[in-house]
Amino acid sequence: MRLLVWLILGVLVYLAIRKNTRTPDSNKPRPTWTADEQNSEQHVQAHSSGKPSETMVSCAQCQVFIPSSEAVRRGTQVFCCDEHAQQFTAQ
């Protein structure tokens, strides 16, 4: 019986020490990029879709951001759909 108690106590001490000696993920160093890697064609292809970025606009009714090319415009106001444009003008 004593042996079992000592064995359990040893396992608990081991687990406590192991838990305290681990480094959290936030302390791990981030990967660094050299100037050559940042400018390489391979890096650009891996980190971009190749499409030019587009301006995002906010709907005047629901404040959801949508691409400018998909926006519905009524005067100076911008909306995400015709329904919101109608609701906004009815107010």
Coordinates of C-alpha atoms in Angstrom, one line a residue:
M1 CA 0.0 0.0 0.0
R2 CA 2.8 2.4 0.8
L3 CA 4.4 1.7 -2.5
L4 CA 1.3 2.6 -4.3
V5 CA 1.0 6.0 -2.4
W6 CA 4.7 6.8 -3.2
L7 CA 4.2 5.8 -6.8
I8 CA 1.1 8.1 -7.2
L9 CA 3.0 10.9 -5.4
G10 CA 5.9 10.5 -7.7
V11 CA 3.7 10.7 -10.8
L12 CA 2.0 13.9 -9.5
V13 CA 5.4 15.5 -8.8
Y14 CA 6.6 14.6 -12.3
L15 CA 3.5 16.0 -13.9
A16 CA 3.8 19.2 -11.9
I17 CA 7.4 19.7 -12.9
R18 CA 6.7 18.9 -16.5
K19 CA 3.9 21.4 -16.6
N20 CA 6.0 24.2 -15.2
T21 CA 8.9 23.7 -17.4
R22 CA 7.0 23.8 -20.7
T23 CA 7.1 27.1 -22.6
P24 CA 3.8 28.5 -23.8
D25 CA 3.2 28.8 -27.6
S26 CA 3.2 32.6 -27.3
N27 CA 6.8 32.5 -26.2
K28 CA 8.0 30.6 -29.2
P29 CA 10.0 32.7 -31.7
R30 CA 8.2 33.7 -34.8
P31 CA 9.7 32.7 -38.1
T32 CA 11.9 35.4 -39.5
W33 CA 12.2 36.3 -43.2
T34 CA 15.3 37.5 -44.8
A35 CA 15.1 40.3 -47.4
D36 CA 15.7 37.8 -50.1
E37 CA 12.9 35.6 -49.0
Q38 CA 10.5 38.5 -48.6
N39 CA 11.0 39.6 -52.1
S40 CA 11.2 36.2 -53.7
E41 CA 8.6 35.2 -56.3
Q42 CA 7.8 32.1 -54.3
H43 CA 7.1 34.2 -51.1
V44 CA 4.8 36.5 -53.1
Q45 CA 2.9 33.6 -54.7
A46 CA 2.4 31.8 -51.3
H47 CA 1.1 34.9 -49.5
S48 CA -1.1 36.6 -52.0
S49 CA -4.0 35.7 -54.3
G50 CA -2.6 37.6 -57.2
K51 CA -5.7 39.8 -57.3
P52 CA -5.4 43.5 -56.8
S53 CA -6.8 44.7 -53.5
E54 CA -10.2 46.4 -53.6
T55 CA -11.6 49.2 -51.4
M56 CA -14.2 48.1 -48.9
V57 CA -17.2 50.2 -48.1
S58 CA -19.7 50.1 -45.3
C59 CA -23.5 49.7 -45.8
A60 CA -25.3 52.8 -44.5
Q61 CA -28.1 50.6 -43.2
C62 CA -26.4 47.6 -41.5
Q63 CA -22.7 48.7 -41.5
V64 CA -21.5 45.5 -43.1
F65 CA -18.3 46.0 -45.2
I66 CA -18.6 44.9 -48.8
P67 CA -16.3 45.4 -51.8
S68 CA -16.8 48.7 -53.6
S69 CA -17.6 46.9 -56.9
E70 CA -20.6 45.1 -55.3
A71 CA -22.0 48.1 -53.5
V72 CA -25.4 49.6 -54.4
R73 CA -25.1 53.4 -54.6
R74 CA -27.9 55.9 -53.9
G75 CA -26.6 59.4 -54.2
T76 CA -23.7 59.7 -51.7
Q77 CA -24.9 56.6 -49.6
V78 CA -23.6 53.1 -50.1
F79 CA -25.6 49.9 -49.4
C80 CA -25.0 46.2 -49.5
C81 CA -28.3 45.5 -51.4
D82 CA -31.3 47.1 -52.9
E83 CA -33.5 46.2 -50.0
H84 CA -31.3 48.1 -47.5
A85 CA -31.2 51.1 -49.9
Q86 CA -35.0 51.1 -49.9
Q87 CA -35.2 50.7 -46.1
F88 CA -32.8 53.6 -45.6
T89 CA -34.6 56.0 -47.9
A90 CA -38.0 55.1 -46.3
Q91 CA -36.8 56.2 -42.9

